[in-house]
């Protein structure tokens, strides 16, 4: 009897320039390139064990056995790895998130990055960072950006082989912080995969896609120069551009809650008072406040006094996906 096992860990990430809309849903190719920072406090630790003793794939996430569509998405990913490795054995997948279950934070990026690395290693594959990023992309688009460390760019590319993420700066490049204000722990009504499919129904989608390249180039240059006064407004503009597409798709998707909008106004006031902080959102109501390490405590202090903020989670730039064992 043989057992093939590996454990890997990966960070979630926050996009400064967002991925919204797919040009090929089958290959998970994005409508546009994107730029993000890995989040050191939001991680997923995953162990994959292939064994001929298993009759079927078993998936345990945060102590609970997954069933239905959530399990199927992981089984499909295991099938990709099995096909690459020429392996038939079923697997047991045990995965734990470092962040509170149901905090309303997406775990597909850290989850599929960790799963791709653990499963490929357990299957005996030694994938390059590029191959691993491509594999993770198939599981969830944003997961490809969690494979390299620090600040990463996912180039939309021309085909599957050249659509992957690369590091543009290591974690130690810049002590940026993502101070996440949790305003809802509810599971979102429209998941990202479903939302991506609606993007082309918005009359703003093509305009957004056409505007990304320039914004991304400017954001990347500002990031490399550690120039938050230039980067911050680009981050906000891109988040608004994505949410404008969401809100004008058919049917429209509204992710913000009253407390999300309240925080937009608060952050604008704080900035007027001299506190250098900017906001962004993913496909949900929680607000990500981006600031430099020196302003983190003040941002946290102000957030704690605001009604509707249920919890605050702070992350700095995180490392890439890595094998923990064996
Ligand atoms: C709003 O990567 O979750 O967070 O590829 O269908 O799994 P799938 O979608 P996903 O979409 C993330 C969308 C976003 C923006 C971003 O992270 O770039």
PDB file of C-alpha atoms in Angstrom, residues 79-309:
ATOM      1  CA  UNK A  79      -9.259  15.406 -11.258  1.00  0.00           C
ATOM      2  CA  UNK A  80      -7.050  17.987 -13.011  1.00  0.00           C
ATOM      3  CA  UNK A  81      -4.125  17.004 -10.783  1.00  0.00           C
ATOM      4  CA  UNK A  82      -4.824  13.278 -11.254  1.00  0.00           C
ATOM      5  CA  UNK A  83      -4.875  13.746 -15.033  1.00  0.00           C
ATOM      6  CA  UNK A  84      -1.535  15.616 -14.916  1.00  0.00           C
ATOM      7  CA  UNK A  85       0.069  12.945 -12.704  1.00  0.00           C
ATOM      8  CA  UNK A  86      -1.540   9.865 -14.297  1.00  0.00           C
ATOM      9  CA  UNK A  87      -2.967   8.954 -10.900  1.00  0.00           C
ATOM     10  CA  UNK A  88      -6.257   7.220 -10.179  1.00  0.00           C
ATOM     11  CA  UNK A  89      -6.333   7.096  -6.379  1.00  0.00           C
ATOM     12  CA  UNK A  90      -9.046   9.022  -4.546  1.00  0.00           C
ATOM     13  CA  UNK A  91      -8.073  11.617  -1.975  1.00  0.00           C
ATOM     14  CA  UNK A  92      -8.802  12.963   1.462  1.00  0.00           C
ATOM     15  CA  UNK A  93      -8.560  16.753   1.627  1.00  0.00           C
ATOM     16  CA  UNK A  94      -8.463  18.478   5.010  1.00  0.00           C
ATOM     17  CA  UNK A  95      -8.450  22.259   4.903  1.00  0.00           C
ATOM     18  CA  UNK A  96      -8.460  24.907   7.643  1.00  0.00           C
ATOM     19  CA  UNK A  97      -8.864  28.657   7.259  1.00  0.00           C
ATOM     20  CA  UNK A  98      -7.031  30.950   9.704  1.00  0.00           C
ATOM     21  CA  UNK A  99      -9.840  33.494   9.540  1.00  0.00           C
ATOM     22  CA  UNK A 100     -13.183  33.067  11.244  1.00  0.00           C
ATOM     23  CA  UNK A 101     -15.577  30.821   9.365  1.00  0.00           C
ATOM     24  CA  UNK A 102     -18.386  32.899   7.970  1.00  0.00           C
ATOM     25  CA  UNK A 103     -16.575  36.214   8.455  1.00  0.00           C
ATOM     26  CA  UNK A 104     -17.856  37.065   5.004  1.00  0.00           C
ATOM     27  CA  UNK A 105     -14.347  36.813   3.567  1.00  0.00           C
ATOM     28  CA  UNK A 106     -13.748  34.840   0.394  1.00  0.00           C
ATOM     29  CA  UNK A 107     -11.498  31.843   0.819  1.00  0.00           C
ATOM     30  CA  UNK A 108     -11.359  30.589  -2.766  1.00  0.00           C
ATOM     31  CA  UNK A 109      -8.009  32.297  -3.511  1.00  0.00           C
ATOM     32  CA  UNK A 110      -6.110  30.902  -0.514  1.00  0.00           C
ATOM     33  CA  UNK A 111      -8.078  27.653  -0.746  1.00  0.00           C
ATOM     34  CA  UNK A 112      -7.323  26.818  -4.367  1.00  0.00           C
ATOM     35  CA  UNK A 113      -3.710  28.017  -4.140  1.00  0.00           C
ATOM     36  CA  UNK A 114      -3.088  25.727  -1.131  1.00  0.00           C
ATOM     37  CA  UNK A 115      -5.045  22.856  -2.699  1.00  0.00           C
ATOM     38  CA  UNK A 116      -3.131  23.120  -5.995  1.00  0.00           C
ATOM     39  CA  UNK A 117       0.221  22.964  -4.233  1.00  0.00           C
ATOM     40  CA  UNK A 118      -0.695  20.226  -1.723  1.00  0.00           C
ATOM     41  CA  UNK A 119      -2.439  18.041  -4.314  1.00  0.00           C
ATOM     42  CA  UNK A 120       0.268  18.388  -6.975  1.00  0.00           C
ATOM     43  CA  UNK A 121       3.037  17.574  -4.462  1.00  0.00           C
ATOM     44  CA  UNK A 122       1.083  14.657  -2.994  1.00  0.00           C
ATOM     45  CA  UNK A 123       0.648  13.339  -6.537  1.00  0.00           C
ATOM     46  CA  UNK A 124       4.410  13.481  -7.036  1.00  0.00           C
ATOM     47  CA  UNK A 125       4.438  16.520  -9.343  1.00  0.00           C
ATOM     48  CA  UNK A 126       7.091  19.246  -9.021  1.00  0.00           C
ATOM     49  CA  UNK A 127       5.384  22.143 -10.771  1.00  0.00           C
ATOM     50  CA  UNK A 128       7.134  25.422 -11.506  1.00  0.00           C
ATOM     51  CA  UNK A 129       5.599  28.560  -9.965  1.00  0.00           C
ATOM     52  CA  UNK A 130       4.130  29.397 -13.369  1.00  0.00           C
ATOM     53  CA  UNK A 131       2.574  25.943 -13.815  1.00  0.00           C
ATOM     54  CA  UNK A 132       1.200  26.080 -10.281  1.00  0.00           C
ATOM     55  CA  UNK A 133      -0.322  29.526 -10.857  1.00  0.00           C
ATOM     56  CA  UNK A 134      -2.023  28.223 -14.026  1.00  0.00           C
ATOM     57  CA  UNK A 135      -3.338  25.172 -12.167  1.00  0.00           C
ATOM     58  CA  UNK A 136      -4.661  27.376  -9.319  1.00  0.00           C
ATOM     59  CA  UNK A 137      -6.322  29.652 -11.912  1.00  0.00           C
ATOM     60  CA  UNK A 138      -8.460  26.754 -13.101  1.00  0.00           C
ATOM     61  CA  UNK A 139      -9.745  26.297  -9.540  1.00  0.00           C
ATOM     62  CA  UNK A 140     -10.479  29.995  -8.962  1.00  0.00           C
ATOM     63  CA  UNK A 141      -9.133  32.907 -10.979  1.00  0.00           C
ATOM     64  CA  UNK A 142      -7.942  34.974  -8.036  1.00  0.00           C
ATOM     65  CA  UNK A 143      -6.099  31.910  -6.629  1.00  0.00           C
ATOM     66  CA  UNK A 144      -3.427  32.232  -9.326  1.00  0.00           C
ATOM     67  CA  UNK A 145      -2.345  35.514  -7.677  1.00  0.00           C
ATOM     68  CA  UNK A 146      -1.812  33.770  -4.311  1.00  0.00           C
ATOM     69  CA  UNK A 147       0.870  31.444  -5.709  1.00  0.00           C
ATOM     70  CA  UNK A 148       3.770  33.943  -5.904  1.00  0.00           C
ATOM     71  CA  UNK A 149       4.559  35.978  -2.761  1.00  0.00           C
ATOM     72  CA  UNK A 150       4.013  39.629  -1.920  1.00  0.00           C
ATOM     73  CA  UNK A 151       2.587  41.871  -4.624  1.00  0.00           C
ATOM     74  CA  UNK A 152       1.546  40.043  -7.753  1.00  0.00           C
ATOM     75  CA  UNK A 153       0.182  40.695 -11.223  1.00  0.00           C
ATOM     76  CA  UNK A 154      -2.020  38.270 -13.130  1.00  0.00           C
ATOM     77  CA  UNK A 155      -1.468  38.916 -16.817  1.00  0.00           C
ATOM     78  CA  UNK A 156      -4.663  38.214 -18.746  1.00  0.00           C
ATOM     79  CA  UNK A 157      -2.534  36.653 -21.511  1.00  0.00           C
ATOM     80  CA  UNK A 158      -3.600  35.305 -24.882  1.00  0.00           C
ATOM     81  CA  UNK A 159      -4.296  31.666 -23.954  1.00  0.00           C
ATOM     82  CA  UNK A 160      -4.182  29.306 -20.970  1.00  0.00           C
ATOM     83  CA  UNK A 161      -0.405  28.912 -21.098  1.00  0.00           C
ATOM     84  CA  UNK A 162       0.370  32.609 -20.666  1.00  0.00           C
ATOM     85  CA  UNK A 163      -2.379  33.583 -18.208  1.00  0.00           C
ATOM     86  CA  UNK A 164      -0.736  33.338 -14.779  1.00  0.00           C
ATOM     87  CA  UNK A 165       0.513  35.555 -11.964  1.00  0.00           C
ATOM     88  CA  UNK A 166       4.054  36.718 -11.274  1.00  0.00           C
ATOM     89  CA  UNK A 167       5.593  38.622  -8.401  1.00  0.00           C
ATOM     90  CA  UNK A 168       6.140  42.314  -9.027  1.00  0.00           C
ATOM     91  CA  UNK A 169       7.579  42.989  -5.552  1.00  0.00           C
ATOM     92  CA  UNK A 170       8.341  40.762  -2.520  1.00  0.00           C
ATOM     93  CA  UNK A 171       6.375  41.129   0.759  1.00  0.00           C
ATOM     94  CA  UNK A 172       9.143  43.180   2.394  1.00  0.00           C
ATOM     95  CA  UNK A 173       9.023  45.764  -0.409  1.00  0.00           C
ATOM     96  CA  UNK A 174       6.391  47.863   1.375  1.00  0.00           C
ATOM     97  CA  UNK A 175       4.740  47.736   4.809  1.00  0.00           C
ATOM     98  CA  UNK A 176       1.216  48.226   3.505  1.00  0.00           C
ATOM     99  CA  UNK A 177      -1.752  47.127   5.561  1.00  0.00           C
ATOM    100  CA  UNK A 178      -5.196  45.871   4.647  1.00  0.00           C
ATOM    101  CA  UNK A 179      -7.405  46.731   7.621  1.00  0.00           C
ATOM    102  CA  UNK A 180     -10.598  44.797   6.926  1.00  0.00           C
ATOM    103  CA  UNK A 181     -13.806  46.100   8.453  1.00  0.00           C
ATOM    104  CA  UNK A 182     -16.281  43.225   8.642  1.00  0.00           C
ATOM    105  CA  UNK A 183     -19.764  44.711   8.361  1.00  0.00           C
ATOM    106  CA  UNK A 184     -21.572  41.482   7.493  1.00  0.00           C
ATOM    107  CA  UNK A 185     -20.874  37.825   8.153  1.00  0.00           C
ATOM    108  CA  UNK A 186     -23.667  36.644   5.880  1.00  0.00           C
ATOM    109  CA  UNK A 187     -22.910  34.403   2.933  1.00  0.00           C
ATOM    110  CA  UNK A 188     -23.202  36.534  -0.197  1.00  0.00           C
ATOM    111  CA  UNK A 189     -26.277  36.018  -2.321  1.00  0.00           C
ATOM    112  CA  UNK A 190     -24.422  36.132  -5.641  1.00  0.00           C
ATOM    113  CA  UNK A 191     -21.076  34.319  -5.594  1.00  0.00           C
ATOM    114  CA  UNK A 192     -18.173  35.668  -7.678  1.00  0.00           C
ATOM    115  CA  UNK A 193     -18.345  32.913 -10.300  1.00  0.00           C
ATOM    116  CA  UNK A 194     -21.996  33.746 -10.948  1.00  0.00           C
ATOM    117  CA  UNK A 195     -21.229  37.477 -10.882  1.00  0.00           C
ATOM    118  CA  UNK A 196     -18.393  37.172 -13.434  1.00  0.00           C
ATOM    119  CA  UNK A 197     -20.855  35.589 -15.873  1.00  0.00           C
ATOM    120  CA  UNK A 198     -23.148  38.626 -15.591  1.00  0.00           C
ATOM    121  CA  UNK A 199     -20.409  41.197 -16.246  1.00  0.00           C
ATOM    122  CA  UNK A 200     -20.854  41.272 -20.063  1.00  0.00           C
ATOM    123  CA  UNK A 201     -24.540  42.162 -19.613  1.00  0.00           C
ATOM    124  CA  UNK A 202     -23.500  45.568 -18.225  1.00  0.00           C
ATOM    125  CA  UNK A 203     -23.118  48.356 -20.788  1.00  0.00           C
ATOM    126  CA  UNK A 204     -20.153  49.543 -18.679  1.00  0.00           C
ATOM    127  CA  UNK A 205     -18.200  46.282 -18.888  1.00  0.00           C
ATOM    128  CA  UNK A 206     -16.381  46.961 -22.177  1.00  0.00           C
ATOM    129  CA  UNK A 207     -15.520  50.472 -21.038  1.00  0.00           C
ATOM    130  CA  UNK A 208     -14.122  49.120 -17.778  1.00  0.00           C
ATOM    131  CA  UNK A 209     -12.059  46.441 -19.526  1.00  0.00           C
ATOM    132  CA  UNK A 210     -10.712  49.047 -21.972  1.00  0.00           C
ATOM    133  CA  UNK A 211      -9.681  51.294 -19.070  1.00  0.00           C
ATOM    134  CA  UNK A 212      -7.844  48.699 -16.978  1.00  0.00           C
ATOM    135  CA  UNK A 213      -4.490  48.499 -18.800  1.00  0.00           C
ATOM    136  CA  UNK A 214      -3.651  52.156 -18.206  1.00  0.00           C
ATOM    137  CA  UNK A 215      -4.857  52.117 -14.592  1.00  0.00           C
ATOM    138  CA  UNK A 216      -2.929  48.930 -13.890  1.00  0.00           C
ATOM    139  CA  UNK A 217       0.298  50.347 -15.361  1.00  0.00           C
ATOM    140  CA  UNK A 218      -0.071  53.476 -13.210  1.00  0.00           C
ATOM    141  CA  UNK A 219      -0.920  51.452 -10.091  1.00  0.00           C
ATOM    142  CA  UNK A 220       2.033  49.131 -10.635  1.00  0.00           C
ATOM    143  CA  UNK A 221       4.432  52.068 -11.032  1.00  0.00           C
ATOM    144  CA  UNK A 222       3.027  53.718  -7.866  1.00  0.00           C
ATOM    145  CA  UNK A 223       3.339  50.437  -5.972  1.00  0.00           C
ATOM    146  CA  UNK A 224       6.960  50.034  -7.037  1.00  0.00           C
ATOM    147  CA  UNK A 225       7.637  53.623  -5.931  1.00  0.00           C
ATOM    148  CA  UNK A 226       5.716  53.118  -2.655  1.00  0.00           C
ATOM    149  CA  UNK A 227       3.604  56.128  -3.574  1.00  0.00           C
ATOM    150  CA  UNK A 228       0.293  55.652  -1.731  1.00  0.00           C
ATOM    151  CA  UNK A 229      -0.977  59.127  -2.681  1.00  0.00           C
ATOM    152  CA  UNK A 230      -0.980  57.953  -6.320  1.00  0.00           C
ATOM    153  CA  UNK A 231      -1.884  54.296  -5.733  1.00  0.00           C
ATOM    154  CA  UNK A 232      -4.797  54.935  -3.341  1.00  0.00           C
ATOM    155  CA  UNK A 233      -7.070  56.883  -5.731  1.00  0.00           C
ATOM    156  CA  UNK A 234      -6.407  54.278  -8.461  1.00  0.00           C
ATOM    157  CA  UNK A 235      -7.439  51.476  -6.065  1.00  0.00           C
ATOM    158  CA  UNK A 236     -10.667  53.322  -5.226  1.00  0.00           C
ATOM    159  CA  UNK A 237     -11.399  54.170  -8.853  1.00  0.00           C
ATOM    160  CA  UNK A 238     -10.986  50.537  -9.856  1.00  0.00           C
ATOM    161  CA  UNK A 239     -13.222  49.268  -7.044  1.00  0.00           C
ATOM    162  CA  UNK A 240     -15.939  51.759  -8.046  1.00  0.00           C
ATOM    163  CA  UNK A 241     -15.534  50.791 -11.693  1.00  0.00           C
ATOM    164  CA  UNK A 242     -16.035  47.095 -10.818  1.00  0.00           C
ATOM    165  CA  UNK A 243     -19.044  47.827  -8.596  1.00  0.00           C
ATOM    166  CA  UNK A 244     -20.534  50.048 -11.323  1.00  0.00           C
ATOM    167  CA  UNK A 245     -20.393  47.022 -13.656  1.00  0.00           C
ATOM    168  CA  UNK A 246     -21.971  44.851 -10.955  1.00  0.00           C
ATOM    169  CA  UNK A 247     -24.746  47.360 -10.287  1.00  0.00           C
ATOM    170  CA  UNK A 248     -25.581  47.745 -13.972  1.00  0.00           C
ATOM    171  CA  UNK A 249     -25.506  44.093 -14.985  1.00  0.00           C
ATOM    172  CA  UNK A 250     -28.750  42.262 -15.810  1.00  0.00           C
ATOM    173  CA  UNK A 251     -29.893  41.382 -13.225  1.00  0.00           C
ATOM    174  CA  UNK A 252     -27.968  43.959 -11.170  1.00  0.00           C
ATOM    175  CA  UNK A 253     -25.884  42.922  -8.169  1.00  0.00           C
ATOM    176  CA  UNK A 254     -25.708  45.190  -5.126  1.00  0.00           C
ATOM    177  CA  UNK A 255     -23.062  44.069  -2.660  1.00  0.00           C
ATOM    178  CA  UNK A 256     -22.870  47.155  -0.468  1.00  0.00           C
ATOM    179  CA  UNK A 257     -24.770  47.606   2.766  1.00  0.00           C
ATOM    180  CA  UNK A 258     -25.567  50.938   4.449  1.00  0.00           C
ATOM    181  CA  UNK A 259     -22.510  50.429   6.688  1.00  0.00           C
ATOM    182  CA  UNK A 260     -20.274  49.913   3.616  1.00  0.00           C
ATOM    183  CA  UNK A 261     -21.379  53.275   2.223  1.00  0.00           C
ATOM    184  CA  UNK A 262     -21.009  54.896   5.610  1.00  0.00           C
ATOM    185  CA  UNK A 263     -17.376  53.755   5.693  1.00  0.00           C
ATOM    186  CA  UNK A 264     -16.731  55.221   2.234  1.00  0.00           C
ATOM    187  CA  UNK A 265     -17.749  58.620   3.617  1.00  0.00           C
ATOM    188  CA  UNK A 266     -15.817  58.146   6.863  1.00  0.00           C
ATOM    189  CA  UNK A 267     -12.617  57.293   4.983  1.00  0.00           C
ATOM    190  CA  UNK A 268     -13.039  60.374   2.795  1.00  0.00           C
ATOM    191  CA  UNK A 269     -13.419  62.504   5.944  1.00  0.00           C
ATOM    192  CA  UNK A 270     -10.407  60.907   7.603  1.00  0.00           C
ATOM    193  CA  UNK A 271      -8.345  61.634   4.522  1.00  0.00           C
ATOM    194  CA  UNK A 272      -9.454  65.247   4.557  1.00  0.00           C
ATOM    195  CA  UNK A 273      -8.182  65.324   8.157  1.00  0.00           C
ATOM    196  CA  UNK A 274      -4.783  64.056   7.006  1.00  0.00           C
ATOM    197  CA  UNK A 275      -5.012  60.310   7.638  1.00  0.00           C
ATOM    198  CA  UNK A 276      -3.705  58.536   4.537  1.00  0.00           C
ATOM    199  CA  UNK A 277      -6.121  55.656   4.016  1.00  0.00           C
ATOM    200  CA  UNK A 278      -8.040  54.338   0.991  1.00  0.00           C
ATOM    201  CA  UNK A 279     -10.729  51.713   0.535  1.00  0.00           C
ATOM    202  CA  UNK A 280     -11.593  48.852  -1.750  1.00  0.00           C
ATOM    203  CA  UNK A 281     -14.229  46.108  -1.854  1.00  0.00           C
ATOM    204  CA  UNK A 282     -14.397  42.618  -3.277  1.00  0.00           C
ATOM    205  CA  UNK A 283     -17.682  40.975  -4.275  1.00  0.00           C
ATOM    206  CA  UNK A 284     -19.184  41.700  -0.878  1.00  0.00           C
ATOM    207  CA  UNK A 285     -20.022  44.437   1.640  1.00  0.00           C
ATOM    208  CA  UNK A 286     -16.873  44.277   3.786  1.00  0.00           C
ATOM    209  CA  UNK A 287     -14.534  47.227   3.460  1.00  0.00           C
ATOM    210  CA  UNK A 288     -10.782  46.821   2.948  1.00  0.00           C
ATOM    211  CA  UNK A 289      -8.916  49.905   4.202  1.00  0.00           C
ATOM    212  CA  UNK A 290      -5.479  50.255   2.695  1.00  0.00           C
ATOM    213  CA  UNK A 291      -2.887  52.260   4.606  1.00  0.00           C
ATOM    214  CA  UNK A 292       0.785  52.212   5.589  1.00  0.00           C
ATOM    215  CA  UNK A 293       1.924  50.368   8.731  1.00  0.00           C
ATOM    216  CA  UNK A 294       2.428  53.635  10.650  1.00  0.00           C
ATOM    217  CA  UNK A 295      -1.261  54.533  10.289  1.00  0.00           C
ATOM    218  CA  UNK A 296      -2.676  51.090  11.061  1.00  0.00           C
ATOM    219  CA  UNK A 297      -3.341  51.672  14.782  1.00  0.00           C
ATOM    220  CA  UNK A 298      -5.160  54.952  14.122  1.00  0.00           C
ATOM    221  CA  UNK A 299      -7.312  53.399  11.374  1.00  0.00           C
ATOM    222  CA  UNK A 300      -8.182  50.504  13.697  1.00  0.00           C
ATOM    223  CA  UNK A 301      -8.986  52.868  16.546  1.00  0.00           C
ATOM    224  CA  UNK A 302     -11.346  54.928  14.402  1.00  0.00           C
ATOM    225  CA  UNK A 303     -13.036  51.836  12.963  1.00  0.00           C
ATOM    226  CA  UNK A 304     -13.793  50.450  16.405  1.00  0.00           C
ATOM    227  CA  UNK A 305     -15.913  53.464  17.218  1.00  0.00           C
ATOM    228  CA  UNK A 306     -18.173  52.995  14.200  1.00  0.00           C
ATOM    229  CA  UNK A 307     -21.550  51.379  14.505  1.00  0.00           C
ATOM    230  CA  UNK A 308     -21.979  48.441  12.131  1.00  0.00           C
ATOM    231  CA  UNK A 309     -18.328  47.352  12.230  1.00  0.00           C
TER     232      UNK A 309
END
